Protein backbone atom coordinates (compact mmCIF):
# COMPACT_ATOMS: atom_id res chain seq x y z
CA UNK A 1 0.00 0.00 0.00
CA UNK A 2 1.37 3.38 -1.01
CA UNK A 3 2.00 5.98 1.66
CA UNK A 4 2.25 9.73 1.39
CA UNK A 5 5.90 10.65 1.05
CA UNK A 6 6.89 7.47 -0.76
CA UNK A 7 6.73 9.34 -4.06
CA UNK A 8 9.61 11.57 -2.91
CA UNK A 9 11.65 8.49 -2.03
CA UNK A 10 10.85 6.92 -5.41
CA UNK A 11 12.02 10.12 -7.10
CA UNK A 12 15.33 9.99 -5.23
CA UNK A 13 15.84 6.36 -6.27
CA UNK A 14 15.11 7.19 -9.92
CA UNK A 15 17.86 9.83 -10.15
CA UNK A 16 20.95 9.00 -12.20
CA UNK A 17 24.30 10.77 -12.31
CA UNK A 18 25.88 11.23 -15.74
CA UNK A 19 29.68 10.95 -16.18
CA UNK A 20 29.73 14.74 -16.61
CA UNK A 21 28.31 15.12 -13.10
CA UNK A 22 24.83 16.19 -14.18
CA UNK A 23 21.88 14.65 -12.32
CA UNK A 24 19.05 13.39 -14.51
CA UNK A 25 15.81 11.53 -13.95
CA UNK A 26 13.73 9.82 -16.61
CA UNK A 27 9.99 9.59 -16.08
CA UNK A 28 10.11 5.92 -17.06
CA UNK A 29 12.58 5.25 -14.19
CA UNK A 30 10.45 7.31 -11.80
CA UNK A 31 7.35 5.30 -12.78
CA UNK A 32 9.26 2.05 -12.21
CA UNK A 33 10.27 3.15 -8.71
CA UNK A 34 6.72 4.31 -7.99
CA UNK A 35 5.42 0.86 -8.92
CA UNK A 36 7.81 -0.68 -6.37
CA UNK A 37 6.31 1.40 -3.53
CA UNK A 38 2.71 0.84 -4.59
CA UNK A 39 1.81 3.82 -6.75
CA UNK A 40 0.19 3.29 -10.15
CA UNK A 41 0.73 6.65 -11.82
CA UNK A 42 0.47 7.73 -15.44
CA UNK A 43 3.32 9.63 -17.12
CA UNK A 44 1.21 12.78 -16.85
CA UNK A 45 0.88 12.40 -13.07
CA UNK A 46 4.63 11.81 -12.78
CA UNK A 47 5.39 14.92 -14.86
CA UNK A 48 2.95 16.98 -12.81
CA UNK A 49 4.63 15.80 -9.60
CA UNK A 50 8.09 16.70 -10.88
CA UNK A 51 6.98 20.12 -12.14
CA UNK A 52 5.19 20.99 -8.90
CA UNK A 53 7.28 19.43 -6.14
CA UNK A 54 10.77 19.22 -7.67
CA UNK A 55 11.35 22.85 -8.57
CA UNK A 56 15.09 22.45 -9.23
CA UNK A 57 14.46 20.12 -12.18
CA UNK A 58 13.88 21.18 -15.79
CA UNK A 59 13.03 19.26 -18.96
CA UNK A 60 16.11 18.00 -20.78
CA UNK A 61 14.34 15.90 -23.40
CA UNK A 62 10.63 15.75 -24.16
CA UNK A 63 9.85 12.14 -24.94
CA UNK A 64 6.82 10.64 -26.57
CA UNK A 65 3.71 10.07 -24.46
CA UNK A 66 5.05 12.26 -21.66
CA UNK A 67 8.12 10.12 -20.98
CA UNK A 68 10.37 13.14 -20.46
CA UNK A 69 13.88 13.33 -19.07
CA UNK A 70 14.69 16.03 -16.53
CA UNK A 71 17.98 17.51 -15.31
CA UNK A 72 18.84 19.31 -12.11
CA UNK A 73 19.71 22.86 -13.06
CA UNK A 74 20.69 24.32 -9.68
CA UNK A 75 23.07 22.14 -7.72
CA UNK A 76 22.84 24.46 -4.70
CA UNK A 77 19.11 23.88 -4.32
PDB file of C-alpha atoms in Angstrom:
ATOM      1  CA  UNK A   1       0.000   0.000   0.000  1.00  0.00           C
ATOM      2  CA  UNK A   2       1.367   3.378  -1.013  1.00  0.00           C
ATOM      3  CA  UNK A   3       1.998   5.979   1.664  1.00  0.00           C
ATOM      4  CA  UNK A   4       2.248   9.730   1.392  1.00  0.00           C
ATOM      5  CA  UNK A   5       5.904  10.647   1.054  1.00  0.00           C
ATOM      6  CA  UNK A   6       6.889   7.475  -0.763  1.00  0.00           C
ATOM      7  CA  UNK A   7       6.732   9.340  -4.060  1.00  0.00           C
ATOM      8  CA  UNK A   8       9.614  11.569  -2.912  1.00  0.00           C
ATOM      9  CA  UNK A   9      11.651   8.486  -2.026  1.00  0.00           C
ATOM     10  CA  UNK A  10      10.851   6.922  -5.411  1.00  0.00           C
ATOM     11  CA  UNK A  11      12.023  10.125  -7.100  1.00  0.00           C
ATOM     12  CA  UNK A  12      15.331   9.987  -5.231  1.00  0.00           C
ATOM     13  CA  UNK A  13      15.836   6.364  -6.266  1.00  0.00           C
ATOM     14  CA  UNK A  14      15.110   7.189  -9.920  1.00  0.00           C
ATOM     15  CA  UNK A  15      17.861   9.826 -10.152  1.00  0.00           C
ATOM     16  CA  UNK A  16      20.947   8.997 -12.197  1.00  0.00           C
ATOM     17  CA  UNK A  17      24.297  10.771 -12.310  1.00  0.00           C
ATOM     18  CA  UNK A  18      25.878  11.228 -15.739  1.00  0.00           C
ATOM     19  CA  UNK A  19      29.676  10.947 -16.183  1.00  0.00           C
ATOM     20  CA  UNK A  20      29.727  14.736 -16.613  1.00  0.00           C
ATOM     21  CA  UNK A  21      28.312  15.122 -13.101  1.00  0.00           C
ATOM     22  CA  UNK A  22      24.830  16.190 -14.182  1.00  0.00           C
ATOM     23  CA  UNK A  23      21.885  14.654 -12.317  1.00  0.00           C
ATOM     24  CA  UNK A  24      19.051  13.386 -14.509  1.00  0.00           C
ATOM     25  CA  UNK A  25      15.815  11.531 -13.952  1.00  0.00           C
ATOM     26  CA  UNK A  26      13.734   9.819 -16.609  1.00  0.00           C
ATOM     27  CA  UNK A  27       9.992   9.590 -16.081  1.00  0.00           C
ATOM     28  CA  UNK A  28      10.112   5.919 -17.057  1.00  0.00           C
ATOM     29  CA  UNK A  29      12.576   5.246 -14.193  1.00  0.00           C
ATOM     30  CA  UNK A  30      10.447   7.308 -11.802  1.00  0.00           C
ATOM     31  CA  UNK A  31       7.353   5.305 -12.776  1.00  0.00           C
ATOM     32  CA  UNK A  32       9.258   2.052 -12.212  1.00  0.00           C
ATOM     33  CA  UNK A  33      10.270   3.149  -8.712  1.00  0.00           C
ATOM     34  CA  UNK A  34       6.719   4.312  -7.987  1.00  0.00           C
ATOM     35  CA  UNK A  35       5.422   0.857  -8.923  1.00  0.00           C
ATOM     36  CA  UNK A  36       7.808  -0.679  -6.371  1.00  0.00           C
ATOM     37  CA  UNK A  37       6.312   1.395  -3.529  1.00  0.00           C
ATOM     38  CA  UNK A  38       2.712   0.836  -4.586  1.00  0.00           C
ATOM     39  CA  UNK A  39       1.809   3.824  -6.754  1.00  0.00           C
ATOM     40  CA  UNK A  40       0.187   3.287 -10.149  1.00  0.00           C
ATOM     41  CA  UNK A  41       0.732   6.649 -11.820  1.00  0.00           C
ATOM     42  CA  UNK A  42       0.468   7.729 -15.436  1.00  0.00           C
ATOM     43  CA  UNK A  43       3.320   9.626 -17.122  1.00  0.00           C
ATOM     44  CA  UNK A  44       1.210  12.784 -16.849  1.00  0.00           C
ATOM     45  CA  UNK A  45       0.878  12.398 -13.070  1.00  0.00           C
ATOM     46  CA  UNK A  46       4.631  11.815 -12.780  1.00  0.00           C
ATOM     47  CA  UNK A  47       5.392  14.918 -14.865  1.00  0.00           C
ATOM     48  CA  UNK A  48       2.947  16.983 -12.812  1.00  0.00           C
ATOM     49  CA  UNK A  49       4.632  15.800  -9.600  1.00  0.00           C
ATOM     50  CA  UNK A  50       8.095  16.704 -10.885  1.00  0.00           C
ATOM     51  CA  UNK A  51       6.978  20.122 -12.140  1.00  0.00           C
ATOM     52  CA  UNK A  52       5.185  20.990  -8.896  1.00  0.00           C
ATOM     53  CA  UNK A  53       7.284  19.427  -6.135  1.00  0.00           C
ATOM     54  CA  UNK A  54      10.767  19.220  -7.674  1.00  0.00           C
ATOM     55  CA  UNK A  55      11.354  22.854  -8.571  1.00  0.00           C
ATOM     56  CA  UNK A  56      15.091  22.455  -9.234  1.00  0.00           C
ATOM     57  CA  UNK A  57      14.459  20.117 -12.176  1.00  0.00           C
ATOM     58  CA  UNK A  58      13.876  21.179 -15.791  1.00  0.00           C
ATOM     59  CA  UNK A  59      13.026  19.256 -18.956  1.00  0.00           C
ATOM     60  CA  UNK A  60      16.114  18.002 -20.785  1.00  0.00           C
ATOM     61  CA  UNK A  61      14.339  15.899 -23.401  1.00  0.00           C
ATOM     62  CA  UNK A  62      10.633  15.746 -24.159  1.00  0.00           C
ATOM     63  CA  UNK A  63       9.852  12.141 -24.944  1.00  0.00           C
ATOM     64  CA  UNK A  64       6.817  10.638 -26.575  1.00  0.00           C
ATOM     65  CA  UNK A  65       3.707  10.066 -24.458  1.00  0.00           C
ATOM     66  CA  UNK A  66       5.050  12.264 -21.662  1.00  0.00           C
ATOM     67  CA  UNK A  67       8.123  10.124 -20.981  1.00  0.00           C
ATOM     68  CA  UNK A  68      10.371  13.138 -20.461  1.00  0.00           C
ATOM     69  CA  UNK A  69      13.878  13.328 -19.070  1.00  0.00           C
ATOM     70  CA  UNK A  70      14.686  16.033 -16.526  1.00  0.00           C
ATOM     71  CA  UNK A  71      17.976  17.512 -15.309  1.00  0.00           C
ATOM     72  CA  UNK A  72      18.844  19.311 -12.111  1.00  0.00           C
ATOM     73  CA  UNK A  73      19.709  22.862 -13.063  1.00  0.00           C
ATOM     74  CA  UNK A  74      20.686  24.324  -9.685  1.00  0.00           C
ATOM     75  CA  UNK A  75      23.069  22.136  -7.717  1.00  0.00           C
ATOM     76  CA  UNK A  76      22.841  24.460  -4.698  1.00  0.00           C
ATOM     77  CA  UNK A  77      19.107  23.877  -4.317  1.00  0.00           C
TER      78      UNK A  77
END
